[in-house]
Short mmCIF file of C-alpha atoms and ligand atoms in Angstrom, two decimals:
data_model
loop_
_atom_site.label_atom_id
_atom_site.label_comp_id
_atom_site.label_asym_id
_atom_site.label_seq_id
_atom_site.Cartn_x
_atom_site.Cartn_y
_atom_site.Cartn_z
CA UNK A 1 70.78 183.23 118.43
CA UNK A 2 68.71 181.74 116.32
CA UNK A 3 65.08 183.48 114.48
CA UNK A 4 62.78 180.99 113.31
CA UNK A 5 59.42 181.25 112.18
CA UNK A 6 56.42 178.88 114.49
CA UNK A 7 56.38 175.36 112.90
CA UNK A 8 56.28 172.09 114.54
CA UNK A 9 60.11 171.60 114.09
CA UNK A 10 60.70 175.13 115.25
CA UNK A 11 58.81 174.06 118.29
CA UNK A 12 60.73 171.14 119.18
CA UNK A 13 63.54 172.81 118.89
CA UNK A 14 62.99 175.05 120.92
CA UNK A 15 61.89 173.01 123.02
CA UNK A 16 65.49 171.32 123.43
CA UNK A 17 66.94 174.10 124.30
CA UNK A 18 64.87 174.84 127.18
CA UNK A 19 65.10 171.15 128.65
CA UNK A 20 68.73 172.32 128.14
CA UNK A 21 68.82 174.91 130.44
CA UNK A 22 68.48 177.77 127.55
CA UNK A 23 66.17 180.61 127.26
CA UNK A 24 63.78 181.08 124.18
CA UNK A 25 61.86 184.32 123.06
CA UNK A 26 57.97 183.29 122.41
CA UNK A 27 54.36 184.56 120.93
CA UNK A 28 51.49 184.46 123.67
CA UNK A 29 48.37 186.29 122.83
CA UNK A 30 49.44 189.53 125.52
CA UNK A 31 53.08 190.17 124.47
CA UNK A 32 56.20 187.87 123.68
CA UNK A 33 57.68 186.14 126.66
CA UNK A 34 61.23 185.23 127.39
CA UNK A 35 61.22 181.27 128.66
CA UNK A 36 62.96 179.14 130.68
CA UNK A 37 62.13 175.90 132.49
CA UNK A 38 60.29 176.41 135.54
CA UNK A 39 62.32 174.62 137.37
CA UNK A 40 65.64 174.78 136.32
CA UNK A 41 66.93 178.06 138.84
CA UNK A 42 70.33 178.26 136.69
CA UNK A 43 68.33 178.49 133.39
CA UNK A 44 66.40 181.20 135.66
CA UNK A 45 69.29 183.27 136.04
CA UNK A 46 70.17 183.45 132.95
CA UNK A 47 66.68 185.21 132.36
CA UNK A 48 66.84 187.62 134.85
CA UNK A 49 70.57 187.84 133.00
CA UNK A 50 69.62 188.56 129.68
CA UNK A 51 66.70 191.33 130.66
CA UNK A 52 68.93 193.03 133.52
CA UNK A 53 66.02 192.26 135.66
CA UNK A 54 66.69 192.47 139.81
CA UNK A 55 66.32 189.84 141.38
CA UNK A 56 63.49 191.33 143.66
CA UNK A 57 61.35 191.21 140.54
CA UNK A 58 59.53 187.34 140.39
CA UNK A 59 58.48 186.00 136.68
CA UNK A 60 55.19 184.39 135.24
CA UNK A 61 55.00 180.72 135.44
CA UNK A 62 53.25 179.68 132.02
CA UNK A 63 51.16 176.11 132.02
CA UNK A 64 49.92 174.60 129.41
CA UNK A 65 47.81 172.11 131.62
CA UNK A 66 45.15 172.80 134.59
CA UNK A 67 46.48 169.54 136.15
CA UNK A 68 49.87 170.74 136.29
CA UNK A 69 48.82 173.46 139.26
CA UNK A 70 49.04 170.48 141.66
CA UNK A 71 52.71 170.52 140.35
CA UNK A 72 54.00 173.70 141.06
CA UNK A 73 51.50 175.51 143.81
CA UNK A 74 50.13 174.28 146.86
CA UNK A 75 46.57 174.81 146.89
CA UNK A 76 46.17 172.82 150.56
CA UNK A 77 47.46 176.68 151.66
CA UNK A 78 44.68 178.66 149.68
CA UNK A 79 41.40 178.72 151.91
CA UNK A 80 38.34 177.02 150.95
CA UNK A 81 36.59 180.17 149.61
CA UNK A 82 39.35 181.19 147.95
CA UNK A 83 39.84 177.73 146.24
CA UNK A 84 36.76 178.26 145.16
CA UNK A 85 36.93 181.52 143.45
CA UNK A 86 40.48 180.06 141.69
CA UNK A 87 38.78 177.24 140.75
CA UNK A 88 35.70 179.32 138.95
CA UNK A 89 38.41 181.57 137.44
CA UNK A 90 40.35 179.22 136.15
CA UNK A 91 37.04 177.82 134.77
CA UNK A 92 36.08 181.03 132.83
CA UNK A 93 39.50 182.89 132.26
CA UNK A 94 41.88 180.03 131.52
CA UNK A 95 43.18 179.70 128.44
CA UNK A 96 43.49 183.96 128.83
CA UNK A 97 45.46 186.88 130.09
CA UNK A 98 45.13 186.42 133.54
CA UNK A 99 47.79 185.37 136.39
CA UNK A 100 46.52 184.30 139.53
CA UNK A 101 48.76 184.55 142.42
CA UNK A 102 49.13 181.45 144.87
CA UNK A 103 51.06 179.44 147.43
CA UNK A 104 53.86 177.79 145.40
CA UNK A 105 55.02 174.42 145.31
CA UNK A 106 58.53 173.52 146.60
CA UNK A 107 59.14 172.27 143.03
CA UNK A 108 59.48 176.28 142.14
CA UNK A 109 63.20 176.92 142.91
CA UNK A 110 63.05 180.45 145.18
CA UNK A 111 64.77 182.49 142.13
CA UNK A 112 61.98 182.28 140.23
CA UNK A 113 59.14 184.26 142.97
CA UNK A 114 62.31 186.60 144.07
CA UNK A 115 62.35 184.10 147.39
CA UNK A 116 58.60 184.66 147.70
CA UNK A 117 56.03 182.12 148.79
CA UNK A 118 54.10 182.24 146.01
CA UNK A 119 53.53 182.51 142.24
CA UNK A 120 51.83 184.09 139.72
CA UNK A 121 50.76 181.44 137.55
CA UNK A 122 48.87 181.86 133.83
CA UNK A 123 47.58 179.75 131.32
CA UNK A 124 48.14 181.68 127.96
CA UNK A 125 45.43 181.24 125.08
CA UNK A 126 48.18 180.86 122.52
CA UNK A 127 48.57 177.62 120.69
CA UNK A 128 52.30 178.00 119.84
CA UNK A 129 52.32 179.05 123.47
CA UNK A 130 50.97 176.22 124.82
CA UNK A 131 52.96 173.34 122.45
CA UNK A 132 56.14 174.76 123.60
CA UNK A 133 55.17 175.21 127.68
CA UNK A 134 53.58 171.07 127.45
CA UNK A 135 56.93 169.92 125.14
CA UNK A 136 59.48 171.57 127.56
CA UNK A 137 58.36 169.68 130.51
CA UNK A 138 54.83 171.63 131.45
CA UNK A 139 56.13 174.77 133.36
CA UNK A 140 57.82 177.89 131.27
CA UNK A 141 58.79 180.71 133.99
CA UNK A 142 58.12 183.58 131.36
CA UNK A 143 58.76 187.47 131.96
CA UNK A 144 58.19 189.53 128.66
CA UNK A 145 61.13 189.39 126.65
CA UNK A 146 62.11 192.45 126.83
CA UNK A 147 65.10 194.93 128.85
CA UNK A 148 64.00 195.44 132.69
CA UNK A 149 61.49 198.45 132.38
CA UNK A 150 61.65 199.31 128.56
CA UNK A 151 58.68 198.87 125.84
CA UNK A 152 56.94 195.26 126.17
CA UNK A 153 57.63 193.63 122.45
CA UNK A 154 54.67 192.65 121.09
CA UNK A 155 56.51 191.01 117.76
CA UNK A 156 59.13 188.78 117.41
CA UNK A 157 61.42 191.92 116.10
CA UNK A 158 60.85 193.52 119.05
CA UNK A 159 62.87 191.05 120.97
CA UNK A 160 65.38 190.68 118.01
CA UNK A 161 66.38 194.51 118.30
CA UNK A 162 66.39 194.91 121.95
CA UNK A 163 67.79 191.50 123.55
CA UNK A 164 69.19 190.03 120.02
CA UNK A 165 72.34 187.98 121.23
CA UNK A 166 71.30 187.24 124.68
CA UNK A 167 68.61 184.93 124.35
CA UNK A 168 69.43 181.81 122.49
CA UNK A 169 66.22 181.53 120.31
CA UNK A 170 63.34 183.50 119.34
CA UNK A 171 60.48 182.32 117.78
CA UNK A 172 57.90 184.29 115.32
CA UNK A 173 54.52 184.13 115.57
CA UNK A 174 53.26 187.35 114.64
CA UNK A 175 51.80 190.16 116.17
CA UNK A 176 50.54 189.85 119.57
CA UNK A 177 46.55 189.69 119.93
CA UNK A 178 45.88 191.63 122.80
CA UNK A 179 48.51 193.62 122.97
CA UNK A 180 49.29 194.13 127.20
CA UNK A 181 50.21 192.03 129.56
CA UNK A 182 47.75 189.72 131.94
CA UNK A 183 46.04 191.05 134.39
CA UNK A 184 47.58 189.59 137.89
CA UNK A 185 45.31 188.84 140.70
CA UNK A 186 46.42 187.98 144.01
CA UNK A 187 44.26 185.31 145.49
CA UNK A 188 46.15 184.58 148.67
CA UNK A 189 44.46 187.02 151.32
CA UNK A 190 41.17 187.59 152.49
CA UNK A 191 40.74 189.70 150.02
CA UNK A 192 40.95 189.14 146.12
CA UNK A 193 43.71 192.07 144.75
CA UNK A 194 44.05 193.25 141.35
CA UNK A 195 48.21 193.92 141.19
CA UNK A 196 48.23 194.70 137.54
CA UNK A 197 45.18 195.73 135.24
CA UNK A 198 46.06 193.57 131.78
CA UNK A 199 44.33 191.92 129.53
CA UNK A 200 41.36 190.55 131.49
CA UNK A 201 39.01 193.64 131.99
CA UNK A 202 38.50 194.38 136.24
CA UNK A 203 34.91 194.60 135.17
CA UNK A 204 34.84 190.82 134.12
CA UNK A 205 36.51 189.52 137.28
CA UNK A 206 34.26 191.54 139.40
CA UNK A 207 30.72 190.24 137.55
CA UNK A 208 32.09 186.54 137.89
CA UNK A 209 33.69 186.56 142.04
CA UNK A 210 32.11 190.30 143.38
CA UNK A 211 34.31 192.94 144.44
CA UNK A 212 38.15 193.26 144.08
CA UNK A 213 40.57 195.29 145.83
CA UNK A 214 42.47 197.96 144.08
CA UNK A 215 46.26 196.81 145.12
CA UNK A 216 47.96 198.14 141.83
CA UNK A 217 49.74 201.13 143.56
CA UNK A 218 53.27 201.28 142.22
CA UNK A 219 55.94 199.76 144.64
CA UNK A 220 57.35 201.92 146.76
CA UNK A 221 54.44 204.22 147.00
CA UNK A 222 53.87 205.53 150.42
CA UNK A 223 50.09 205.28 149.81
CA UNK A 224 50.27 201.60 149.58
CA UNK A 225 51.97 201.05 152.35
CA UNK A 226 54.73 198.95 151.24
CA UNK A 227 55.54 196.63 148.16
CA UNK A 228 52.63 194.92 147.37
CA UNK A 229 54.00 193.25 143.50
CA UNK A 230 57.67 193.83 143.35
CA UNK A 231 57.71 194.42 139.54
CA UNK A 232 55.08 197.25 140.01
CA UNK A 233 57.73 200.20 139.78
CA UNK A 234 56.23 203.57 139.11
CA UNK A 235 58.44 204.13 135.80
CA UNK A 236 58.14 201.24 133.39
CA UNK A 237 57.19 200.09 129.82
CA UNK A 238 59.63 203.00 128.95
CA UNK A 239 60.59 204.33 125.70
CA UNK A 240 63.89 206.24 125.13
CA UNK A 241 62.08 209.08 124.02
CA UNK A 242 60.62 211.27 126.55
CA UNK A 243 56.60 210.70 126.97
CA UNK A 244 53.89 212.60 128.30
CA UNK A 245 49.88 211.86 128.80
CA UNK A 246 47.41 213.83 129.14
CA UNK A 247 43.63 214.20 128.50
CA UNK A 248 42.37 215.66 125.36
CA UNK A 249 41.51 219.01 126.68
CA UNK A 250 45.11 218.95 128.06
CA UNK A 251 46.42 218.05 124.63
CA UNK A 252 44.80 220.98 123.09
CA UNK A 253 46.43 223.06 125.26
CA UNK A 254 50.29 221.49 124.50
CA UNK A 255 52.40 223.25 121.98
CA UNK A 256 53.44 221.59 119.30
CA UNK A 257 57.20 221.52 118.45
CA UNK A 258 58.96 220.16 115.60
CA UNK A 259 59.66 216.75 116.53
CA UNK A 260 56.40 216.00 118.71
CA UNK A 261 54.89 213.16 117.80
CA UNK A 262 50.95 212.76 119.07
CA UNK A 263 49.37 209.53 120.06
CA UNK A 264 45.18 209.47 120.31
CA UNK A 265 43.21 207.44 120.76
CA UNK A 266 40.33 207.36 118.44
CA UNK A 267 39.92 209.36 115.71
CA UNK A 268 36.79 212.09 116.38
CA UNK A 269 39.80 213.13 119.16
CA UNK A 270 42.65 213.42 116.73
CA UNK A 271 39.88 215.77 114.74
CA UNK A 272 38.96 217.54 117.31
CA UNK A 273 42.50 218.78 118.45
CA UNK A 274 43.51 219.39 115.05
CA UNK A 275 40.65 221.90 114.54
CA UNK A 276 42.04 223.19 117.20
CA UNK A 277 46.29 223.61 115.21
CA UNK A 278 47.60 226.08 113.10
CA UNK A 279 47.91 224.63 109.62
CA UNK A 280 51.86 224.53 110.21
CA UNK A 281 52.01 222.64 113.18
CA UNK A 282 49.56 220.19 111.61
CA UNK A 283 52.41 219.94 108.81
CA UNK A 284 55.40 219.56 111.95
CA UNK A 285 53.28 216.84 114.16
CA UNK A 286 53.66 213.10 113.56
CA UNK A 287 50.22 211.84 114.14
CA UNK A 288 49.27 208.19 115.21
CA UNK A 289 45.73 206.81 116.50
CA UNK A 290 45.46 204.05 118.23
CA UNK A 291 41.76 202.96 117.29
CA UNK A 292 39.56 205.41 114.84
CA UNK A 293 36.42 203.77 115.94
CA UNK A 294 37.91 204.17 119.37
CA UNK A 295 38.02 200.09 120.08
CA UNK A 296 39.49 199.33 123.38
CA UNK A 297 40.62 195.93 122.21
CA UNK A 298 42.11 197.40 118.75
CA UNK A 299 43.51 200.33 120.77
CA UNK A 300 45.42 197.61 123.28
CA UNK A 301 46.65 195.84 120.48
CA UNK A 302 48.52 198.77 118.75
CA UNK A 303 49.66 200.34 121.98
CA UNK A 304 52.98 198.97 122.04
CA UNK A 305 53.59 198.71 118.34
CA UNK A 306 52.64 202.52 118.24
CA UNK A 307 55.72 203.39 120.96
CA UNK A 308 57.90 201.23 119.48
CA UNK A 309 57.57 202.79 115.74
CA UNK A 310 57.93 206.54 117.67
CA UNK A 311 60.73 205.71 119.65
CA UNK A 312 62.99 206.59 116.96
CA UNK A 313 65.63 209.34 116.69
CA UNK A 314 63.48 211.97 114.89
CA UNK A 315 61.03 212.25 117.47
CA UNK A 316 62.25 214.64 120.59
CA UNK A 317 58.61 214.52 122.38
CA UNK A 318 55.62 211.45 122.41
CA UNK A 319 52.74 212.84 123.67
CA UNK A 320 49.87 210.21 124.37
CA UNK A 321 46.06 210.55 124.73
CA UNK A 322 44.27 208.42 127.85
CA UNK A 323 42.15 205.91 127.26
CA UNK A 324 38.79 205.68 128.75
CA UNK A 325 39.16 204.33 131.79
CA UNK A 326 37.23 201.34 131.76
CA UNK A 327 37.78 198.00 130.46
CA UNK A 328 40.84 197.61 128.67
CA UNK A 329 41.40 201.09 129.05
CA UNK A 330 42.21 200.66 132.86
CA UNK A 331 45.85 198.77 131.07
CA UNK A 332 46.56 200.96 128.34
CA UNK A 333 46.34 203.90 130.73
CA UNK A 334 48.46 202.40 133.64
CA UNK A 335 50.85 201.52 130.73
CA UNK A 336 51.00 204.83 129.58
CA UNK A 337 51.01 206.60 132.97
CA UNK A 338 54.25 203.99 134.05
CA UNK A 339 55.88 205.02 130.69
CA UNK A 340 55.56 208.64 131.17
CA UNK A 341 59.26 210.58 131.78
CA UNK A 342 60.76 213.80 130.95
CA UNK A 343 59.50 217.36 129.16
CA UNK A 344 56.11 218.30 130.99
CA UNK A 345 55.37 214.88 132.41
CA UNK A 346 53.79 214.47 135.90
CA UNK A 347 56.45 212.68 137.82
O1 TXA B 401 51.06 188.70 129.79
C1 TXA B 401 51.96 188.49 130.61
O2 TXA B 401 51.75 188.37 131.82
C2 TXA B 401 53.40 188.38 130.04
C3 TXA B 401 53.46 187.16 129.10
C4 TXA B 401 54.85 186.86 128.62
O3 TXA B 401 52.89 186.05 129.75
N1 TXA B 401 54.36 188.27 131.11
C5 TXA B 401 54.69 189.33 131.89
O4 TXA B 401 55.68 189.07 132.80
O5 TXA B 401 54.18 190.42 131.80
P1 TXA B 401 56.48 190.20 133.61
O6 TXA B 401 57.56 189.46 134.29
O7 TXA B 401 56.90 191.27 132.68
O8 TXA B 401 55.48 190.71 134.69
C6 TXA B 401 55.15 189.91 135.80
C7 TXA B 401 54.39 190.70 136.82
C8 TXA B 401 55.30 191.65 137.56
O9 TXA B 401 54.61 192.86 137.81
C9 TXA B 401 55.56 190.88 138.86
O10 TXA B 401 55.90 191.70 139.93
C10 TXA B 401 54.22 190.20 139.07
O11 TXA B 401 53.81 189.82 137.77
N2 TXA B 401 54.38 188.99 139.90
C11 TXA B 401 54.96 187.82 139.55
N3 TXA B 401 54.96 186.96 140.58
C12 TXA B 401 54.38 187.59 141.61
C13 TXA B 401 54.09 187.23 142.98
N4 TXA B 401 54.41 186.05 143.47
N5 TXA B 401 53.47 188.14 143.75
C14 TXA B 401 53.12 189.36 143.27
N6 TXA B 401 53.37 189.76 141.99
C15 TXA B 401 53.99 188.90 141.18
MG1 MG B 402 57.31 193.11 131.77
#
């Protein structure tokens, strides 16, 4: 494996190995993304390889190019209105976290959408991003590089400690911007569905097209009757250490062991529960917030970072503060709720 800094060479290189058939670890603004060509389905195995991902699980196709849609979807399928709306979309989201689920091309070898008829496709606002998607031949099927339902890495390091040997480059740009993944839409039915809150606020999407319908429910949740994203599995974004969430008044009421570790998420909230301590337990508690001025954006961006650094052998217990739940909130919650296992969790 090779770990090499974003330069032009870097680039090209990596490039190569795609056309190749290999798989390279890259920045986007959301997290990093583990890429193959689009259309290669053997270099798409080896993806779903390297992350132990099933096979029931499809992966982000990256472009780096509106006029590469024609490529790899078949918009003849979408309906007029619904053209529409992905057209006006595209218009104000693209470059951005958001995927937009469509009819896919036959170019898209089945492997890739888990034998589904479409794809989520995303145009990432990332300029390393976008040289490498446009120098490997203009389509980068891209899950985030790392292990099937474990922490998404949201620096190059990440990748290196948890996938390390399997991938055959990564490449270093830094930390993530944002911080979670894209927000997928699925703009197939009659109805526009959000499948995963992300980057692109609900709120946004709703003031540009109207109403959306709520179709995150985890698969395999009765209430949803039936498996509406594949990838959507109630436990995800895991660390190994057990986490729990709860809402400030909750947290107050949570005993603090040696070990615990305590995630807020602004800083009047940290002070509040800590007038709330003995002096001793203040001294026991690892203490981490994710935005004193309680930013949503700065709070998304440090999520992941934030689990990562706690997910370490002296830590027995992680428990996490919601976010409000609007905005960006809406993803660092559903993040946190999917990552929650273990002592005193809700599952
Ligand atoms: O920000 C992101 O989206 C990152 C970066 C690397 O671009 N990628 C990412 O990929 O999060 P991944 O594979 O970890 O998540 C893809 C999500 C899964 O929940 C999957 O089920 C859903 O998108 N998805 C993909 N294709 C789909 C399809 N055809 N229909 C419904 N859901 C789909
Ligand atoms: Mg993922």
């Amino acid at each position: 494996m090779e770990y090499l800094s974003v330069s032009p060479e870097s680039l090209r290189k990596a490039a190569g190995i795609i056309r190749n058939g290999g798989i390279v670890a890259f920045p986007t603004e959301t997290v990093y993304g583990l890429g193959a060509d689009a259309c290669n389905a053997e270099a798409l195995a080896k993806v779903f390889e390297a992350k132990r991902r099933p096979s029931f699980d499809p992966l982000i196709i990256h472009i780096a190019d509106i006029k590469t849609l024609e490529d790899i979807a078949d918009l003849s399928l979408l309906s007029e209105k619904n053209r529409e709306k992905l057209f006006l979309l595209a218009e104000n989201f693209w470059p951005g976290p958001l995927s937009l689920v469509m009819p896919k091309s036959k170019k898209i070898p089945g492997i890739a959408t888990a034998g589904l008829s479409t794809a989520a496709i995303r145009f990432p606002d990332h300029q390393a991003a976008l040289s490498l998607i446009s120098l490997s031949g203009g389509a980068l099927a891209a899950p985030s590089a790392n292990p099937f339902g474990s922490l998404s890495p949201t620096r190059a390091e990440h990748v290196r400690d948890k996938l390390g040997e399997k991938v055959d480059m990564i490449l270093d740009g830094g930390s993530a911007r944002i911080g979670v993944e894209s927000t997928v839409l699925d703009i197939t039915g009659g109805c526009i569905k959000i499948l995963r809150p992300g980057g692109t606020p609900k709120e946004a999407v709703e003031n540009l097209i109207g109403p959306i319908q709520d179709g995150s429910a985890a698969a395999g949740d009765t209430a949803s009757g039936g498996l509406v994203s594949p990838g959507r599995l109630k436990s995800h974004y895991a660390p190994k250490t057990p986490l729990s969430v709860f809402t400030l008044e909750e947290l107050i009421r949570q005993p603090c062991g040696p070990g615990s570790a305590f995630v807020f998420f602004d800083a009047p909230s940290r002070d509040a529960w800590a007038a709330t301590q003995p002096p001793a337990a203040l001294e026991k508690a690892v203490i981490r917030v994710l935005s004193p001025s309680g930013r949503l954006v700065e709070a998304a961006a440090s999520l992941f970072q934030t689990l990562h650094e706690l997910d370490s052998p002296e830590i027995s217990r992680i428990l996490a503060q919601l976010a409000p739940q609007e905005g960006l909130g809406q993803a660092i919650n559903d993040r946190l709720r999917r990552a929650e296992w273990g002592m005193g969790s809700r599952e």
